Tab-separated table of C-alpha atoms in Angstrom:
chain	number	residue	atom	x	y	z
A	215	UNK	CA	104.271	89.325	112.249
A	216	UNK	CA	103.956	85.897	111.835
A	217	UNK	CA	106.613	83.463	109.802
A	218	UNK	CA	106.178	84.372	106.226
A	219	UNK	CA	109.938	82.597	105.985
A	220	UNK	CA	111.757	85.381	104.180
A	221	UNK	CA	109.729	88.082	104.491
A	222	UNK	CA	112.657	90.322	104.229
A	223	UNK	CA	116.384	89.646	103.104
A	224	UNK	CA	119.366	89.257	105.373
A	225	UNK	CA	120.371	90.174	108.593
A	226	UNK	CA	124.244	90.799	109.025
A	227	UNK	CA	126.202	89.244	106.475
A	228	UNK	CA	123.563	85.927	106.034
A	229	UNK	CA	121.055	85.401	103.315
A	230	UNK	CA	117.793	84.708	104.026
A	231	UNK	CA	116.456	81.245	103.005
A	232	UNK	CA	114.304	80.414	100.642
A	233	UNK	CA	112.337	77.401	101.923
A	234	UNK	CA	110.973	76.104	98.504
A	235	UNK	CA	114.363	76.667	96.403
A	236	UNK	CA	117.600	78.304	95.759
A	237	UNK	CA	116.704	82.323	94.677
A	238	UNK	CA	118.115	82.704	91.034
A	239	UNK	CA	120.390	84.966	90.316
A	240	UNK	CA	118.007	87.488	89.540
A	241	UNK	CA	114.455	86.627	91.210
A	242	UNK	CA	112.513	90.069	89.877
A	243	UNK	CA	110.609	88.457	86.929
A	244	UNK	CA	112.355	85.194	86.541
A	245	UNK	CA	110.937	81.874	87.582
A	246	UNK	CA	112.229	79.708	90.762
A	247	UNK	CA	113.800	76.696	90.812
A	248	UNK	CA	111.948	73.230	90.469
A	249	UNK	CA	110.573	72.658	94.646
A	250	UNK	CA	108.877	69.636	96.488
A	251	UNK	CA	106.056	72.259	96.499
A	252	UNK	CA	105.286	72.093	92.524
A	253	UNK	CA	103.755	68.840	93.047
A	254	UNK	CA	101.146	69.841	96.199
A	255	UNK	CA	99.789	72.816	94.321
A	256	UNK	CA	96.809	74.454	92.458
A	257	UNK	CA	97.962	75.480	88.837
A	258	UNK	CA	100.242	78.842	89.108
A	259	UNK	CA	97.927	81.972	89.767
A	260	UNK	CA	99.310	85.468	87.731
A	261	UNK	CA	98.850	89.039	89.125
A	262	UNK	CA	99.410	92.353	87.657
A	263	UNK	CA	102.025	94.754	89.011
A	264	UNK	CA	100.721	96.584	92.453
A	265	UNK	CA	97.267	94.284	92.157
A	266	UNK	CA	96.129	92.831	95.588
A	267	UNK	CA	96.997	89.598	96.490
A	268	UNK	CA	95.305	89.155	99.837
A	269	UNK	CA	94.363	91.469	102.573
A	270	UNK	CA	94.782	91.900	105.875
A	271	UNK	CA	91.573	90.423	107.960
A	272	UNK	CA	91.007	88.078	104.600
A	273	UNK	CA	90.683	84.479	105.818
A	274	UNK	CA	93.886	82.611	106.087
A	275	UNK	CA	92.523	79.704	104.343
A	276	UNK	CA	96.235	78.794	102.191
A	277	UNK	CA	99.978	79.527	101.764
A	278	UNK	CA	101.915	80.018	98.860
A	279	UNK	CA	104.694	80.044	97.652
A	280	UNK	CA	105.993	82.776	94.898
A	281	UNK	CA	107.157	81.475	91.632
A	282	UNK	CA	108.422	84.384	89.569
A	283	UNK	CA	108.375	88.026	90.652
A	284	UNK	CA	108.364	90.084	93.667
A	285	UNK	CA	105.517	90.435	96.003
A	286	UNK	CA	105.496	93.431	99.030
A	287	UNK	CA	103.767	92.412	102.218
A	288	UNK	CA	102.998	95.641	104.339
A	289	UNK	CA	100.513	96.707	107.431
A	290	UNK	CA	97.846	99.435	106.985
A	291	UNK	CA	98.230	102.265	110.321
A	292	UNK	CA	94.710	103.682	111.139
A	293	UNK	CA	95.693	106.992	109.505
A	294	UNK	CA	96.243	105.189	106.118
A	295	UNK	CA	100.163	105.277	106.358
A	296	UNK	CA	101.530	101.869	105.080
A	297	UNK	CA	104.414	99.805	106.678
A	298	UNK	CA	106.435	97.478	104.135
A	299	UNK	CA	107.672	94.398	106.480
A	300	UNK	CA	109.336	93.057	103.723
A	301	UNK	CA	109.594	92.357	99.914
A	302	UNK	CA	109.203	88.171	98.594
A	303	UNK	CA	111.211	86.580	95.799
A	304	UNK	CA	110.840	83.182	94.234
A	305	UNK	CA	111.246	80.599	96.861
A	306	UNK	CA	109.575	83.001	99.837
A	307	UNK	CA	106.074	81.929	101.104
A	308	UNK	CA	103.318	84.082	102.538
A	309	UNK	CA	99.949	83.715	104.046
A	310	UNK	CA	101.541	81.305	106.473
A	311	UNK	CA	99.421	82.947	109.780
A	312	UNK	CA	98.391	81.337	113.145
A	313	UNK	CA	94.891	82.422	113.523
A	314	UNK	CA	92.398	82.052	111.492
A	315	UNK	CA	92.988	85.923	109.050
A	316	UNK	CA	95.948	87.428	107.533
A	317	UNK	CA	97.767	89.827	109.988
A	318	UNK	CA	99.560	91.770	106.975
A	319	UNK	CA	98.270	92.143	103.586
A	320	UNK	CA	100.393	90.831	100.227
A	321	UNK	CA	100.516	93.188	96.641
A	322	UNK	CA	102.573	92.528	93.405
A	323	UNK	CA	105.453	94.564	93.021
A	324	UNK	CA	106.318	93.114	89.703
A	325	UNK	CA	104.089	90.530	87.548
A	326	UNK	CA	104.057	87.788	90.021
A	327	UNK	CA	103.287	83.563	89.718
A	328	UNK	CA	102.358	82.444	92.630
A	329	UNK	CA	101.289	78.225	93.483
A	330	UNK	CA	98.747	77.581	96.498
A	331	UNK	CA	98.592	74.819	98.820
A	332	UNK	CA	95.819	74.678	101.331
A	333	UNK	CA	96.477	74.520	105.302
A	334	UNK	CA	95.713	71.075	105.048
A	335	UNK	CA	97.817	70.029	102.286
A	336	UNK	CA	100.556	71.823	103.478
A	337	UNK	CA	100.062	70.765	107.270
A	338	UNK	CA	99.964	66.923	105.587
A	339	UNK	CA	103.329	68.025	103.536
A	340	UNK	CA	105.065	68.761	106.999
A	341	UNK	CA	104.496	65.659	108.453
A	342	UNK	CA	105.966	64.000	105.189
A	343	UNK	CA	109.049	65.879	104.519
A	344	UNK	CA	110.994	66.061	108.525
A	345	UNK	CA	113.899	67.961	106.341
A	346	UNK	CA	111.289	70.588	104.876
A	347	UNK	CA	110.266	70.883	108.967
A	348	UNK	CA	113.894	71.488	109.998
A	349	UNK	CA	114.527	74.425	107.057
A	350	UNK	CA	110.568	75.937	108.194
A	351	UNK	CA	112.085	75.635	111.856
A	352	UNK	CA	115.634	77.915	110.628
A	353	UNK	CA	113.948	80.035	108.799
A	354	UNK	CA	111.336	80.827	111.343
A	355	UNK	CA	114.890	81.517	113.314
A	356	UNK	CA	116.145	83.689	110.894
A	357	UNK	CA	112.999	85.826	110.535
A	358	UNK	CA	113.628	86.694	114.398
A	359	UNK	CA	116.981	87.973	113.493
A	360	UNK	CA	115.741	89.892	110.229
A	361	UNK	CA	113.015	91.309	112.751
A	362	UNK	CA	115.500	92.279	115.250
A	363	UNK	CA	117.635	93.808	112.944
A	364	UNK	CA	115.046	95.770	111.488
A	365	UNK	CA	114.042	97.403	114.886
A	366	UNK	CA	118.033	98.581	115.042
A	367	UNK	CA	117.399	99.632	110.924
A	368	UNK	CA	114.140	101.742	112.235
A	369	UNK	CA	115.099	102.905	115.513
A	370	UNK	CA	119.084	103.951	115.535
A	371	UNK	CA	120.468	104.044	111.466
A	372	UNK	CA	120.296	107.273	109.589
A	373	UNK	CA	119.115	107.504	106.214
A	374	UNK	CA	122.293	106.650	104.529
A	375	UNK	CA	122.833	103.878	107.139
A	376	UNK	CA	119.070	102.422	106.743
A	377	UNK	CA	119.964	102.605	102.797
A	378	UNK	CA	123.096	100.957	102.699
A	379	UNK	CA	121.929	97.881	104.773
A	380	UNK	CA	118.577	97.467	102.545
A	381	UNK	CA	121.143	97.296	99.013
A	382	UNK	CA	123.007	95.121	101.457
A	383	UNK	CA	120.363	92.479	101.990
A	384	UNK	CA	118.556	92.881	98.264
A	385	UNK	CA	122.556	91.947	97.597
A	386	UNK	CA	122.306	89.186	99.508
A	387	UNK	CA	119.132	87.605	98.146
A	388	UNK	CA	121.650	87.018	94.687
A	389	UNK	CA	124.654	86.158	96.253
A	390	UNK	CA	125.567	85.515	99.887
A	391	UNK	CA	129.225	86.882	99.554
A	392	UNK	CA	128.274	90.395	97.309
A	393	UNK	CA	131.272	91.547	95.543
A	394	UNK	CA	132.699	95.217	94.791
A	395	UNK	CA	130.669	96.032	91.343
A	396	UNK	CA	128.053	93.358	91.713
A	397	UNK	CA	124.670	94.476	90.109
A	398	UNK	CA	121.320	94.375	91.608
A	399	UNK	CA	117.889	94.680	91.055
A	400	UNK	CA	115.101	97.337	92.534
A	401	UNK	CA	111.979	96.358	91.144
A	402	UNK	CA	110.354	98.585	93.850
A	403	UNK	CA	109.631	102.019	93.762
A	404	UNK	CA	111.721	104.650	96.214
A	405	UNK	CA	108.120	104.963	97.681
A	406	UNK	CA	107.630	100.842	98.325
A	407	UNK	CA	112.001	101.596	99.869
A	408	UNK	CA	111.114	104.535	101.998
A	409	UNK	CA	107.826	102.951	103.448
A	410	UNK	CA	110.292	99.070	104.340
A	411	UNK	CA	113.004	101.984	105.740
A	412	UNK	CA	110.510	104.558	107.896
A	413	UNK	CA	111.564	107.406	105.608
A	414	UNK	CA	110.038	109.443	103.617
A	415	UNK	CA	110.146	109.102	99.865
A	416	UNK	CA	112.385	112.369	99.612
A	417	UNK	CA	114.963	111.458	102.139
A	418	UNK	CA	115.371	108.022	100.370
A	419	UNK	CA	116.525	110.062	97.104
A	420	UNK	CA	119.019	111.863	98.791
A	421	UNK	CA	120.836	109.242	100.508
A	422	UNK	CA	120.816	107.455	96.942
A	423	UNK	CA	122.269	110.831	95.998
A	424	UNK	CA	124.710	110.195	98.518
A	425	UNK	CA	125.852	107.120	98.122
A	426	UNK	CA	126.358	107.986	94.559
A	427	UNK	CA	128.538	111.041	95.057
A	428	UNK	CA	130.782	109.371	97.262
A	429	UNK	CA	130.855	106.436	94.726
A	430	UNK	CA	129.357	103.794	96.693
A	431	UNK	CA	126.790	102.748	94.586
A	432	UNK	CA	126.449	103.692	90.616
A	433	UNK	CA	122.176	103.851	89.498
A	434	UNK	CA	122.050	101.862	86.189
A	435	UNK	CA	118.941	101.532	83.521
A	436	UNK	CA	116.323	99.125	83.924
A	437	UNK	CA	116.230	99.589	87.859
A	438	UNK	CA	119.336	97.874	88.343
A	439	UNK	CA	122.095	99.127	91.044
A	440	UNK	CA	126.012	98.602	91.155
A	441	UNK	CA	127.506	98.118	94.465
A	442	UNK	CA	130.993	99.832	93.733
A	443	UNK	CA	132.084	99.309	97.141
A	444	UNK	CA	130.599	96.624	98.992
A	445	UNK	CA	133.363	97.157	102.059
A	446	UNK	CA	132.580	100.891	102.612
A	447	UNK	CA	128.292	99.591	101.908
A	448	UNK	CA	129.211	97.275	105.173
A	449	UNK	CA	131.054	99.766	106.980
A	450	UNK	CA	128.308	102.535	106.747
A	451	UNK	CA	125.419	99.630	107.430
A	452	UNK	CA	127.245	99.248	110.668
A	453	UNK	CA	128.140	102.828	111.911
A	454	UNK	CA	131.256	102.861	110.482
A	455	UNK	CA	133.115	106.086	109.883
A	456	UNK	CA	134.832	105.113	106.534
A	457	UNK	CA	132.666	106.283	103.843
A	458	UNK	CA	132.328	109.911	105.300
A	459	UNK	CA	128.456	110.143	105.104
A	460	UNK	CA	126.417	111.590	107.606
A	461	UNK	CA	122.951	111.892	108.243
């Protein structure tokens, strides 16, 4: 996939950066920071929850850059399964591709603002701003590590192991340094979670279930999450023995 810049949260214990902006402290719904980018844009563009943004094949004619919300960028398989590659909050940009159509296609998760800049407006902003080029170069970096990571996520993690490192990295996206009882939000459905971890929607409610029962994680109203015990969260992301779970 080509740099989308945060196109999913962090790997290991880093958060991913958001090129245009610090990430409030809770991006679902909530607008973004002022960025150099307000300036170069068309006037904010609103979408519905789950409406289409752009598709993949569409001409890659702009980027932008999301405002308020959460947007879900996800490949189509021939057999009409979907692949979620990674879920946007304010700051992220997508629709950044290198030939000439979208290789992924872009939905609303939430309501969503987005701003547009053209490729030739935001080509002419990179050669203005050299310290907007350095934090497109890291973050281009850091998407190879979020990629990597993910093929460990997909190809070696069990359920409760895949689950613990997603809360991990949505954790991460509000604070770099989670705490024991920080709260999160899950704007996505377990579907939109089990197609980003390669399970299926049922297995993704029972390793909720078991982080829960071994008091790892507490489910709260309004699609919010506390991590009870970010330590033992860590130790099961990493294969740990700790927590007790197993697949």
């Amino acid at each position: 996939m080509t740099p989308s810049l945060a196109t999913a949260p962090a790997t290991a214990r880093h958060p991913s950066p958001a090129i245009f902006g610090a990430v409030p402290a809770s991006s679902a719904g909530r607008a973004a920071p002022a960025s150099p980018f307000a300036p170069w844009g068309d006037e904010a563009s609103a979408y519905s929850r789950d409406q289409v943004i752009f598709s993949e094949g569409d001409p890659a004619s702009s980027v932008r850059i999301v405002t308020s919300g959460m947007v879900r960028i996800l490949r189509m398989m021939a057999d009409g399964r979907r692949q979620i590659v990674g879920f946007l909050q304010p700051g992220d940009m997508l629709g950044l591709a290198l030939g000439g159509t979208y290789l992924y296609s872009a939905e609303a998760v939430t309501p969503v603002t987005l701003r547009r800049l053209s490729r030739t407006q935001f080509d002419t902003l990179l050669e203005r701003d050299p310290e907007l080029r350095l934090r497109l170069l890291a973050a281009t970096a850091t998407e190879l590590q979020v990629a990597q990571e993910q093929m460990l996520l997909l190809g070696r993690k069990t359920a409760p192991e895949r689950l613990a490192s997603f809360l991990l990295r949505q954790a991460r996206r509000v604070t770099p340094e989670p705490q024991d009882h920080c709260r999160i939000p899950l704007p996505m459905t377990r579907t939109d979670i089990a197609d980003f971890l390669g399970l299926t929607m049922e297995t993704v409610s029972r390793a909720f279930t078991k982080l829960k029962t071994t008091r790892l994680i507490r489910l709260l109203p309004d699609q919010m999450v506390e991590l009870v015990d970010v330590e033992a969260l860590i130790d099961l992301s990493e294969g740990g023995g700790r927590s007790g779970l197993v697949q």
